[in-house]
């Protein structure tokens, strides 16, 4: 396990995790498949976990991601927050995540940069093969 | 294991010298059978045998791999009735096995060829799977762990009219996504002899001991011309044998199929992981995927035949 591997206990709404660099990800028909080149493990994600995984960019906090998903799907924020934290703790349990930018550094960014182009991160396409 | 001695030869300096000395000793013998050059997914070899009868039998089993030219590296198959360990196999000078019985020697020979074809292969993504194709070049990949009934199922499919690619490895060209044949002889275990009784090899008495543990059945012995050329994956079907179950074909998501292919991949780590994952993802994106529970071989083959027939015409691709 690398020093930057994120542990489940580190996961709260202020965390901004990102996939470990050894993880390859493809999405097929809304389901994600992750392959960890380090451990040679394969992981299958259901559609909800796939959407959450796609939002883990190392800069967006889980609280922000929850708000984005709640807004996009018209779902209750508390319920979405619960699902996001549970899913991300599961990813961390599987040692799939590492720390992104520290929440402090992230929060120190100007508001305009933080919001970028306003496009929800989880809607971005996975890298093209 | 009694009656069989196999040893991974130590390839240190002394070991290499011993192997080289053994190779020269073998080269100096006379060989009543010296087979042609063989090529299986890039692994090149030949086979020679101390009797014409055994050599002819082995030559038939490996015939789909025949290539032009002379082999540079050879398996030597010794049948010496006056020795305690009657059968001995070498690859060049490397000792593979000595065995009191023909079946044990055959099992090790087949295993060794498989290992050399599969383990170091960097040209093809190799998945533990049986593969068969329709005459129009559409193929089914049947990925599964050992003892899942892959060989039995693909034997049934070939008997039902499908063409044969492999009972061991789906060889996917990561650039084109096409399937290449690894058309080794179908290796049929005793548990399937009853349902495939018509495929029992008809061997002269002297060769019958070779088939005591497993039947080795070249696809061309089932039907001449049964080996398929390059084919295009149209289906991924994960089979599982359940003696008491019900034969049924159920949809599998493409992501689950990809997971199954990766879990059964032999040489994934020899490729850049991303390259391999994306190549197999491209395969499943172009296929329909299912899970097949096999309780009855004939019913399972009929289900797959119907699957091909239903999608015929809906599929405009062709074999490259």
PDB file of N, CA and C in Angstrom, chain B residues 121-210:
ATOM      1  N   UNK B 121       3.464 -15.502 -23.768  1.00  0.00           N
ATOM      2  CA  UNK B 121       2.934 -14.906 -25.004  1.00  0.00           C
ATOM      3  C   UNK B 121       2.612 -13.425 -24.849  1.00  0.00           C
ATOM      4  N   UNK B 122       3.246 -12.595 -25.662  1.00  0.00           N
ATOM      5  CA  UNK B 122       3.003 -11.150 -25.629  1.00  0.00           C
ATOM      6  C   UNK B 122       2.312 -10.666 -26.907  1.00  0.00           C
ATOM      7  N   UNK B 123       1.963 -11.591 -27.788  1.00  0.00           N
ATOM      8  CA  UNK B 123       1.322 -11.199 -29.053  1.00  0.00           C
ATOM      9  C   UNK B 123      -0.202 -11.205 -28.956  1.00  0.00           C
ATOM     10  N   UNK B 124      -0.722 -12.081 -28.140  1.00  0.00           N
ATOM     11  CA  UNK B 124      -2.175 -12.227 -28.024  1.00  0.00           C
ATOM     12  C   UNK B 124      -2.584 -12.128 -26.561  1.00  0.00           C
ATOM     13  N   UNK B 125      -3.739 -11.519 -26.330  1.00  0.00           N
ATOM     14  CA  UNK B 125      -4.348 -11.603 -25.010  1.00  0.00           C
ATOM     15  C   UNK B 125      -4.972 -12.984 -24.907  1.00  0.00           C
ATOM     16  N   UNK B 126      -4.544 -13.757 -23.956  1.00  0.00           N
ATOM     17  CA  UNK B 126      -4.999 -15.142 -23.868  1.00  0.00           C
ATOM     18  C   UNK B 126      -5.895 -15.309 -22.648  1.00  0.00           C
ATOM     19  N   UNK B 127      -7.097 -15.765 -22.920  1.00  0.00           N
ATOM     20  CA  UNK B 127      -8.092 -15.945 -21.869  1.00  0.00           C
ATOM     21  C   UNK B 127      -8.414 -17.428 -21.756  1.00  0.00           C
ATOM     22  N   UNK B 128      -8.471 -17.918 -20.520  1.00  0.00           N
ATOM     23  CA  UNK B 128      -8.817 -19.327 -20.305  1.00  0.00           C
ATOM     24  C   UNK B 128     -10.267 -19.529 -20.767  1.00  0.00           C
ATOM     25  N   UNK B 129     -10.415 -20.053 -21.947  1.00  0.00           N
ATOM     26  CA  UNK B 129     -11.742 -20.128 -22.564  1.00  0.00           C
ATOM     27  C   UNK B 129     -11.713 -21.107 -23.720  1.00  0.00           C
ATOM     28  N   UNK B 130     -12.852 -21.706 -23.986  1.00  0.00           N
ATOM     29  CA  UNK B 130     -13.027 -22.435 -25.236  1.00  0.00           C
ATOM     30  C   UNK B 130     -13.608 -21.454 -26.249  1.00  0.00           C
ATOM     31  N   UNK B 131     -13.352 -21.707 -27.520  1.00  0.00           N
ATOM     32  CA  UNK B 131     -13.873 -20.815 -28.554  1.00  0.00           C
ATOM     33  C   UNK B 131     -14.289 -21.632 -29.768  1.00  0.00           C
ATOM     34  N   UNK B 132     -15.415 -21.230 -30.330  1.00  0.00           N
ATOM     35  CA  UNK B 132     -15.929 -21.896 -31.542  1.00  0.00           C
ATOM     36  C   UNK B 132     -16.561 -20.832 -32.417  1.00  0.00           C
ATOM     37  N   UNK B 133     -16.721 -21.157 -33.682  1.00  0.00           N
ATOM     38  CA  UNK B 133     -17.240 -20.154 -34.623  1.00  0.00           C
ATOM     39  C   UNK B 133     -18.250 -20.775 -35.573  1.00  0.00           C
ATOM     40  N   UNK B 134     -19.147 -19.928 -36.047  1.00  0.00           N
ATOM     41  CA  UNK B 134     -20.058 -20.335 -37.119  1.00  0.00           C
ATOM     42  C   UNK B 134     -19.319 -20.201 -38.444  1.00  0.00           C
ATOM     43  N   UNK B 135     -19.894 -20.760 -39.489  1.00  0.00           N
ATOM     44  CA  UNK B 135     -19.242 -20.701 -40.803  1.00  0.00           C
ATOM     45  C   UNK B 135     -19.073 -19.272 -41.305  1.00  0.00           C
ATOM     46  N   UNK B 136     -19.938 -18.351 -40.840  1.00  0.00           N
ATOM     47  CA  UNK B 136     -19.828 -16.959 -41.292  1.00  0.00           C
ATOM     48  C   UNK B 136     -18.777 -16.165 -40.528  1.00  0.00           C
ATOM     49  N   UNK B 137     -18.038 -16.832 -39.635  1.00  0.00           N
ATOM     50  CA  UNK B 137     -16.923 -16.168 -38.959  1.00  0.00           C
ATOM     51  C   UNK B 137     -17.262 -15.530 -37.630  1.00  0.00           C
ATOM     52  N   UNK B 138     -18.546 -15.603 -37.213  1.00  0.00           N
ATOM     53  CA  UNK B 138     -18.890 -15.097 -35.884  1.00  0.00           C
ATOM     54  C   UNK B 138     -18.522 -16.159 -34.850  1.00  0.00           C
ATOM     55  N   UNK B 139     -17.902 -15.696 -33.765  1.00  0.00           N
ATOM     56  CA  UNK B 139     -17.382 -16.656 -32.783  1.00  0.00           C
ATOM     57  C   UNK B 139     -17.984 -16.422 -31.411  1.00  0.00           C
ATOM     58  N   UNK B 140     -17.968 -17.484 -30.624  1.00  0.00           N
ATOM     59  CA  UNK B 140     -18.358 -17.389 -29.222  1.00  0.00           C
ATOM     60  C   UNK B 140     -17.133 -17.693 -28.369  1.00  0.00           C
ATOM     61  N   UNK B 141     -16.925 -16.845 -27.363  1.00  0.00           N
ATOM     62  CA  UNK B 141     -15.872 -17.079 -26.369  1.00  0.00           C
ATOM     63  C   UNK B 141     -16.560 -17.650 -25.136  1.00  0.00           C
ATOM     64  N   UNK B 142     -16.037 -18.757 -24.632  1.00  0.00           N
ATOM     65  CA  UNK B 142     -16.629 -19.452 -23.483  1.00  0.00           C
ATOM     66  C   UNK B 142     -15.633 -19.433 -22.322  1.00  0.00           C
ATOM     67  N   UNK B 143     -15.532 -18.308 -21.603  1.00  0.00           N
ATOM     68  CA  UNK B 143     -14.518 -18.207 -20.560  1.00  0.00           C
ATOM     69  C   UNK B 143     -14.964 -18.898 -19.274  1.00  0.00           C
ATOM     70  N   UNK B 144     -14.057 -19.622 -18.661  1.00  0.00           N
ATOM     71  CA  UNK B 144     -14.399 -20.302 -17.399  1.00  0.00           C
ATOM     72  C   UNK B 144     -13.133 -20.901 -16.799  1.00  0.00           C
ATOM     73  N   UNK B 145     -13.213 -21.129 -15.505  1.00  0.00           N
ATOM     74  CA  UNK B 145     -12.095 -21.766 -14.807  1.00  0.00           C
ATOM     75  C   UNK B 145     -12.027 -23.243 -15.193  1.00  0.00           C
ATOM     76  N   UNK B 146     -11.018 -23.921 -14.685  1.00  0.00           N
ATOM     77  CA  UNK B 146     -10.895 -25.362 -14.948  1.00  0.00           C
ATOM     78  C   UNK B 146     -12.120 -26.100 -14.413  1.00  0.00           C
ATOM     79  N   UNK B 147     -12.410 -27.218 -15.007  1.00  0.00           N
ATOM     80  CA  UNK B 147     -13.493 -28.103 -14.564  1.00  0.00           C
ATOM     81  C   UNK B 147     -14.880 -27.464 -14.705  1.00  0.00           C
ATOM     82  N   UNK B 148     -15.006 -26.484 -15.595  1.00  0.00           N
ATOM     83  CA  UNK B 148     -16.320 -25.861 -15.809  1.00  0.00           C
ATOM     84  C   UNK B 148     -17.031 -26.458 -17.011  1.00  0.00           C
ATOM     85  N   UNK B 149     -16.362 -27.364 -17.700  1.00  0.00           N
ATOM     86  CA  UNK B 149     -16.993 -28.034 -18.838  1.00  0.00           C
ATOM     87  C   UNK B 149     -16.728 -27.370 -20.176  1.00  0.00           C
ATOM     88  N   UNK B 150     -15.649 -26.602 -20.260  1.00  0.00           N
ATOM     89  CA  UNK B 150     -15.344 -25.897 -21.522  1.00  0.00           C
ATOM     90  C   UNK B 150     -15.107 -26.873 -22.674  1.00  0.00           C
ATOM     91  N   UNK B 151     -14.240 -27.847 -22.415  1.00  0.00           N
ATOM     92  CA  UNK B 151     -13.904 -28.787 -23.491  1.00  0.00           C
ATOM     93  C   UNK B 151     -15.127 -29.593 -23.907  1.00  0.00           C
ATOM     94  N   UNK B 152     -15.905 -30.020 -22.928  1.00  0.00           N
ATOM     95  CA  UNK B 152     -17.106 -30.799 -23.246  1.00  0.00           C
ATOM     96  C   UNK B 152     -18.051 -29.972 -24.113  1.00  0.00           C
ATOM     97  N   UNK B 153     -18.241 -28.723 -23.718  1.00  0.00           N
ATOM     98  CA  UNK B 153     -19.170 -27.861 -24.453  1.00  0.00           C
ATOM     99  C   UNK B 153     -18.675 -27.592 -25.875  1.00  0.00           C
ATOM    100  N   UNK B 154     -17.396 -27.259 -26.011  1.00  0.00           N
ATOM    101  CA  UNK B 154     -16.904 -26.941 -27.356  1.00  0.00           C
ATOM    102  C   UNK B 154     -16.856 -28.213 -28.218  1.00  0.00           C
ATOM    103  N   UNK B 155     -16.619 -29.365 -27.593  1.00  0.00           N
ATOM    104  CA  UNK B 155     -16.681 -30.626 -28.345  1.00  0.00           C
ATOM    105  C   UNK B 155     -18.098 -30.839 -28.885  1.00  0.00           C
ATOM    106  N   UNK B 156     -19.068 -30.584 -28.020  1.00  0.00           N
ATOM    107  CA  UNK B 156     -20.467 -30.718 -28.445  1.00  0.00           C
ATOM    108  C   UNK B 156     -20.801 -29.748 -29.565  1.00  0.00           C
ATOM    109  N   UNK B 157     -20.256 -28.530 -29.464  1.00  0.00           N
ATOM    110  CA  UNK B 157     -20.533 -27.526 -30.503  1.00  0.00           C
ATOM    111  C   UNK B 157     -19.922 -27.939 -31.840  1.00  0.00           C
ATOM    112  N   UNK B 158     -18.704 -28.448 -31.797  1.00  0.00           N
ATOM    113  CA  UNK B 158     -18.053 -28.869 -33.050  1.00  0.00           C
ATOM    114  C   UNK B 158     -18.825 -30.046 -33.642  1.00  0.00           C
ATOM    115  N   UNK B 159     -19.241 -30.942 -32.787  1.00  0.00           N
ATOM    116  CA  UNK B 159     -20.030 -32.091 -33.253  1.00  0.00           C
ATOM    117  C   UNK B 159     -21.347 -31.632 -33.871  1.00  0.00           C
ATOM    118  N   UNK B 160     -21.869 -30.493 -33.359  1.00  0.00           N
ATOM    119  CA  UNK B 160     -23.156 -29.973 -33.860  1.00  0.00           C
ATOM    120  C   UNK B 160     -22.988 -29.101 -35.102  1.00  0.00           C
ATOM    121  N   UNK B 161     -21.748 -28.918 -35.556  1.00  0.00           N
ATOM    122  CA  UNK B 161     -21.554 -28.182 -36.801  1.00  0.00           C
ATOM    123  C   UNK B 161     -20.737 -26.903 -36.689  1.00  0.00           C
ATOM    124  N   UNK B 162     -20.417 -26.491 -35.466  1.00  0.00           N
ATOM    125  CA  UNK B 162     -19.574 -25.304 -35.312  1.00  0.00           C
ATOM    126  C   UNK B 162     -18.140 -25.626 -35.719  1.00  0.00           C
ATOM    127  N   UNK B 163     -17.382 -24.567 -35.962  1.00  0.00           N
ATOM    128  CA  UNK B 163     -15.961 -24.752 -36.248  1.00  0.00           C
ATOM    129  C   UNK B 163     -15.158 -24.501 -34.972  1.00  0.00           C
ATOM    130  N   UNK B 164     -13.987 -25.081 -34.932  1.00  0.00           N
ATOM    131  CA  UNK B 164     -13.201 -25.132 -33.693  1.00  0.00           C
ATOM    132  C   UNK B 164     -12.059 -24.132 -33.718  1.00  0.00           C
ATOM    133  N   UNK B 165     -11.936 -23.416 -32.590  1.00  0.00           N
ATOM    134  CA  UNK B 165     -10.766 -22.539 -32.414  1.00  0.00           C
ATOM    135  C   UNK B 165      -9.876 -23.053 -31.285  1.00  0.00           C
ATOM    136  N   UNK B 166     -10.493 -23.361 -30.139  1.00  0.00           N
ATOM    137  CA  UNK B 166      -9.676 -23.860 -29.027  1.00  0.00           C
ATOM    138  C   UNK B 166     -10.547 -24.401 -27.902  1.00  0.00           C
ATOM    139  N   UNK B 167      -9.992 -25.331 -27.135  1.00  0.00           N
ATOM    140  CA  UNK B 167     -10.665 -25.750 -25.896  1.00  0.00           C
ATOM    141  C   UNK B 167      -9.901 -25.234 -24.683  1.00  0.00           C
ATOM    142  N   UNK B 168      -8.908 -24.377 -24.940  1.00  0.00           N
ATOM    143  CA  UNK B 168      -8.032 -23.962 -23.847  1.00  0.00           C
ATOM    144  C   UNK B 168      -7.888 -22.444 -23.723  1.00  0.00           C
ATOM    145  N   UNK B 169      -7.689 -21.768 -24.840  1.00  0.00           N
ATOM    146  CA  UNK B 169      -7.380 -20.341 -24.764  1.00  0.00           C
ATOM    147  C   UNK B 169      -8.024 -19.569 -25.910  1.00  0.00           C
ATOM    148  N   UNK B 170      -8.760 -18.521 -25.549  1.00  0.00           N
ATOM    149  CA  UNK B 170      -9.209 -17.560 -26.548  1.00  0.00           C
ATOM    150  C   UNK B 170      -8.041 -16.621 -26.795  1.00  0.00           C
ATOM    151  N   UNK B 171      -7.561 -16.592 -28.030  1.00  0.00           N
ATOM    152  CA  UNK B 171      -6.403 -15.767 -28.374  1.00  0.00           C
ATOM    153  C   UNK B 171      -6.886 -14.516 -29.090  1.00  0.00           C
ATOM    154  N   UNK B 172      -6.911 -13.410 -28.364  1.00  0.00           N
ATOM    155  CA  UNK B 172      -7.427 -12.150 -28.913  1.00  0.00           C
ATOM    156  C   UNK B 172      -6.257 -11.289 -29.372  1.00  0.00           C
ATOM    157  N   UNK B 173      -6.295 -10.913 -30.640  1.00  0.00           N
ATOM    158  CA  UNK B 173      -5.302  -9.958 -31.135  1.00  0.00           C
ATOM    159  C   UNK B 173      -5.681  -8.588 -30.565  1.00  0.00           C
ATOM    160  N   UNK B 174      -4.845  -8.000 -29.706  1.00  0.00           N
ATOM    161  CA  UNK B 174      -5.262  -6.747 -29.051  1.00  0.00           C
ATOM    162  C   UNK B 174      -5.387  -5.578 -30.019  1.00  0.00           C
ATOM    163  N   UNK B 175      -4.822  -5.700 -31.212  1.00  0.00           N
ATOM    164  CA  UNK B 175      -4.932  -4.605 -32.192  1.00  0.00           C
ATOM    165  C   UNK B 175      -6.234  -4.693 -32.982  1.00  0.00           C
ATOM    166  N   UNK B 176      -6.568  -5.874 -33.444  1.00  0.00           N
ATOM    167  CA  UNK B 176      -7.754  -6.022 -34.296  1.00  0.00           C
ATOM    168  C   UNK B 176      -8.985  -6.495 -33.534  1.00  0.00           C
ATOM    169  N   UNK B 177      -8.789  -7.085 -32.368  1.00  0.00           N
ATOM    170  CA  UNK B 177      -9.909  -7.658 -31.621  1.00  0.00           C
ATOM    171  C   UNK B 177     -10.359  -9.006 -32.154  1.00  0.00           C
ATOM    172  N   UNK B 178      -9.643  -9.521 -33.175  1.00  0.00           N
ATOM    173  CA  UNK B 178     -10.044 -10.805 -33.760  1.00  0.00           C
ATOM    174  C   UNK B 178      -9.516 -11.974 -32.939  1.00  0.00           C
ATOM    175  N   UNK B 179     -10.192 -13.085 -33.075  1.00  0.00           N
ATOM    176  CA  UNK B 179      -9.796 -14.309 -32.383  1.00  0.00           C
ATOM    177  C   UNK B 179      -8.958 -15.180 -33.306  1.00  0.00           C
ATOM    178  N   UNK B 180      -7.870 -15.703 -32.786  1.00  0.00           N
ATOM    179  CA  UNK B 180      -7.035 -16.620 -33.564  1.00  0.00           C
ATOM    180  C   UNK B 180      -7.155 -18.029 -32.974  1.00  0.00           C
ATOM    181  N   UNK B 181      -7.004 -18.996 -33.845  1.00  0.00           N
ATOM    182  CA  UNK B 181      -7.159 -20.382 -33.401  1.00  0.00           C
ATOM    183  C   UNK B 181      -5.946 -20.851 -32.607  1.00  0.00           C
ATOM    184  N   UNK B 182      -6.201 -21.534 -31.527  1.00  0.00           N
ATOM    185  CA  UNK B 182      -5.185 -22.352 -30.858  1.00  0.00           C
ATOM    186  C   UNK B 182      -5.803 -23.755 -30.831  1.00  0.00           C
ATOM    187  N   UNK B 183      -5.723 -24.386 -32.000  1.00  0.00           N
ATOM    188  CA  UNK B 183      -6.532 -25.581 -32.247  1.00  0.00           C
ATOM    189  C   UNK B 183      -5.824 -26.853 -31.786  1.00  0.00           C
ATOM    190  N   UNK B 184      -5.448 -26.881 -30.521  1.00  0.00           N
ATOM    191  CA  UNK B 184      -4.879 -28.106 -29.959  1.00  0.00           C
ATOM    192  C   UNK B 184      -5.941 -29.203 -29.974  1.00  0.00           C
ATOM    193  N   UNK B 185      -5.491 -30.441 -29.897  1.00  0.00           N
ATOM    194  CA  UNK B 185      -6.468 -31.537 -29.857  1.00  0.00           C
ATOM    195  C   UNK B 185      -7.371 -31.364 -28.636  1.00  0.00           C
ATOM    196  N   UNK B 186      -8.649 -31.569 -28.830  1.00  0.00           N
ATOM    197  CA  UNK B 186      -9.590 -31.497 -27.705  1.00  0.00           C
ATOM    198  C   UNK B 186      -9.176 -32.528 -26.660  1.00  0.00           C
ATOM    199  N   UNK B 187      -9.041 -32.082 -25.427  1.00  0.00           N
ATOM    200  CA  UNK B 187      -8.586 -32.971 -24.358  1.00  0.00           C
ATOM    201  C   UNK B 187      -9.788 -33.308 -23.483  1.00  0.00           C
ATOM    202  N   UNK B 188     -10.343 -34.482 -23.699  1.00  0.00           N
ATOM    203  CA  UNK B 188     -11.624 -34.838 -23.090  1.00  0.00           C
ATOM    204  C   UNK B 188     -11.389 -35.749 -21.882  1.00  0.00           C
ATOM    205  N   UNK B 189     -11.800 -35.246 -20.712  1.00  0.00           N
ATOM    206  CA  UNK B 189     -11.627 -36.001 -19.467  1.00  0.00           C
ATOM    207  C   UNK B 189     -12.629 -37.144 -19.367  1.00  0.00           C
ATOM    208  N   UNK B 190     -12.307 -38.081 -18.505  1.00  0.00           N
ATOM    209  CA  UNK B 190     -13.132 -39.287 -18.361  1.00  0.00           C
ATOM    210  C   UNK B 190     -14.588 -38.961 -18.021  1.00  0.00           C
ATOM    211  N   UNK B 191     -14.790 -37.889 -17.239  1.00  0.00           N
ATOM    212  CA  UNK B 191     -16.154 -37.530 -16.831  1.00  0.00           C
ATOM    213  C   UNK B 191     -17.072 -37.214 -17.998  1.00  0.00           C
ATOM    214  N   UNK B 192     -16.497 -36.899 -19.152  1.00  0.00           N
ATOM    215  CA  UNK B 192     -17.322 -36.533 -20.315  1.00  0.00           C
ATOM    216  C   UNK B 192     -17.356 -37.636 -21.374  1.00  0.00           C
ATOM    217  N   UNK B 193     -16.700 -38.757 -21.102  1.00  0.00           N
ATOM    218  CA  UNK B 193     -16.619 -39.799 -22.123  1.00  0.00           C
ATOM    219  C   UNK B 193     -18.008 -40.330 -22.511  1.00  0.00           C
ATOM    220  N   UNK B 194     -18.918 -40.379 -21.514  1.00  0.00           N
ATOM    221  CA  UNK B 194     -20.228 -40.947 -21.803  1.00  0.00           C
ATOM    222  C   UNK B 194     -21.018 -40.059 -22.769  1.00  0.00           C
ATOM    223  N   UNK B 195     -21.021 -38.730 -22.484  1.00  0.00           N
ATOM    224  CA  UNK B 195     -21.828 -37.847 -23.354  1.00  0.00           C
ATOM    225  C   UNK B 195     -21.156 -37.594 -24.703  1.00  0.00           C
ATOM    226  N   UNK B 196     -19.869 -37.909 -24.775  1.00  0.00           N
ATOM    227  CA  UNK B 196     -19.153 -37.713 -26.051  1.00  0.00           C
ATOM    228  C   UNK B 196     -18.611 -39.049 -26.565  1.00  0.00           C
ATOM    229  N   UNK B 197     -19.349 -40.115 -26.287  1.00  0.00           N
ATOM    230  CA  UNK B 197     -18.827 -41.455 -26.569  1.00  0.00           C
ATOM    231  C   UNK B 197     -18.490 -41.650 -28.049  1.00  0.00           C
ATOM    232  N   UNK B 198     -19.201 -40.940 -28.925  1.00  0.00           N
ATOM    233  CA  UNK B 198     -18.944 -41.096 -30.359  1.00  0.00           C
ATOM    234  C   UNK B 198     -17.604 -40.469 -30.771  1.00  0.00           C
ATOM    235  N   UNK B 199     -17.002 -39.696 -29.874  1.00  0.00           N
ATOM    236  CA  UNK B 199     -15.712 -39.081 -30.216  1.00  0.00           C
ATOM    237  C   UNK B 199     -14.521 -39.927 -29.732  1.00  0.00           C
ATOM    238  N   UNK B 200     -14.802 -41.076 -29.159  1.00  0.00           N
ATOM    239  CA  UNK B 200     -13.726 -41.928 -28.647  1.00  0.00           C
ATOM    240  C   UNK B 200     -12.728 -42.209 -29.771  1.00  0.00           C
ATOM    241  N   UNK B 201     -11.444 -41.920 -29.523  1.00  0.00           N
ATOM    242  CA  UNK B 201     -10.447 -42.160 -30.575  1.00  0.00           C
ATOM    243  C   UNK B 201     -10.345 -43.654 -30.885  1.00  0.00           C
ATOM    244  N   UNK B 202     -10.291 -43.949 -32.150  1.00  0.00           N
ATOM    245  CA  UNK B 202     -10.098 -45.342 -32.549  1.00  0.00           C
ATOM    246  C   UNK B 202      -8.609 -45.553 -32.785  1.00  0.00           C
ATOM    247  N   UNK B 203      -7.967 -46.138 -31.803  1.00  0.00           N
ATOM    248  CA  UNK B 203      -6.509 -46.279 -31.852  1.00  0.00           C
ATOM    249  C   UNK B 203      -6.124 -47.741 -31.958  1.00  0.00           C
ATOM    250  N   UNK B 204      -5.008 -48.029 -32.628  1.00  0.00           N
ATOM    251  CA  UNK B 204      -4.494 -49.405 -32.599  1.00  0.00           C
ATOM    252  C   UNK B 204      -4.119 -49.763 -31.166  1.00  0.00           C
ATOM    253  N   UNK B 205      -4.105 -51.052 -30.899  1.00  0.00           N
ATOM    254  CA  UNK B 205      -3.897 -51.525 -29.524  1.00  0.00           C
ATOM    255  C   UNK B 205      -2.657 -50.907 -28.882  1.00  0.00           C
ATOM    256  N   UNK B 206      -1.590 -50.761 -29.672  1.00  0.00           N
ATOM    257  CA  UNK B 206      -0.330 -50.264 -29.106  1.00  0.00           C
ATOM    258  C   UNK B 206      -0.450 -48.816 -28.630  1.00  0.00           C
ATOM    259  N   UNK B 207      -1.413 -48.086 -29.171  1.00  0.00           N
ATOM    260  CA  UNK B 207      -1.547 -46.668 -28.803  1.00  0.00           C
ATOM    261  C   UNK B 207      -2.654 -46.414 -27.789  1.00  0.00           C
ATOM    262  N   UNK B 208      -3.452 -47.430 -27.519  1.00  0.00           N
ATOM    263  CA  UNK B 208      -4.574 -47.227 -26.587  1.00  0.00           C
ATOM    264  C   UNK B 208      -4.147 -46.700 -25.223  1.00  0.00           C
ATOM    265  N   UNK B 209      -2.996 -47.153 -24.684  1.00  0.00           N
ATOM    266  CA  UNK B 209      -2.585 -46.627 -23.368  1.00  0.00           C
ATOM    267  C   UNK B 209      -2.426 -45.102 -23.338  1.00  0.00           C
ATOM    268  N   UNK B 210      -2.196 -44.487 -24.493  1.00  0.00           N
ATOM    269  CA  UNK B 210      -2.061 -43.028 -24.517  1.00  0.00           C
ATOM    270  C   UNK B 210      -3.376 -42.333 -24.159  1.00  0.00           C
TER     271      UNK B 210
END
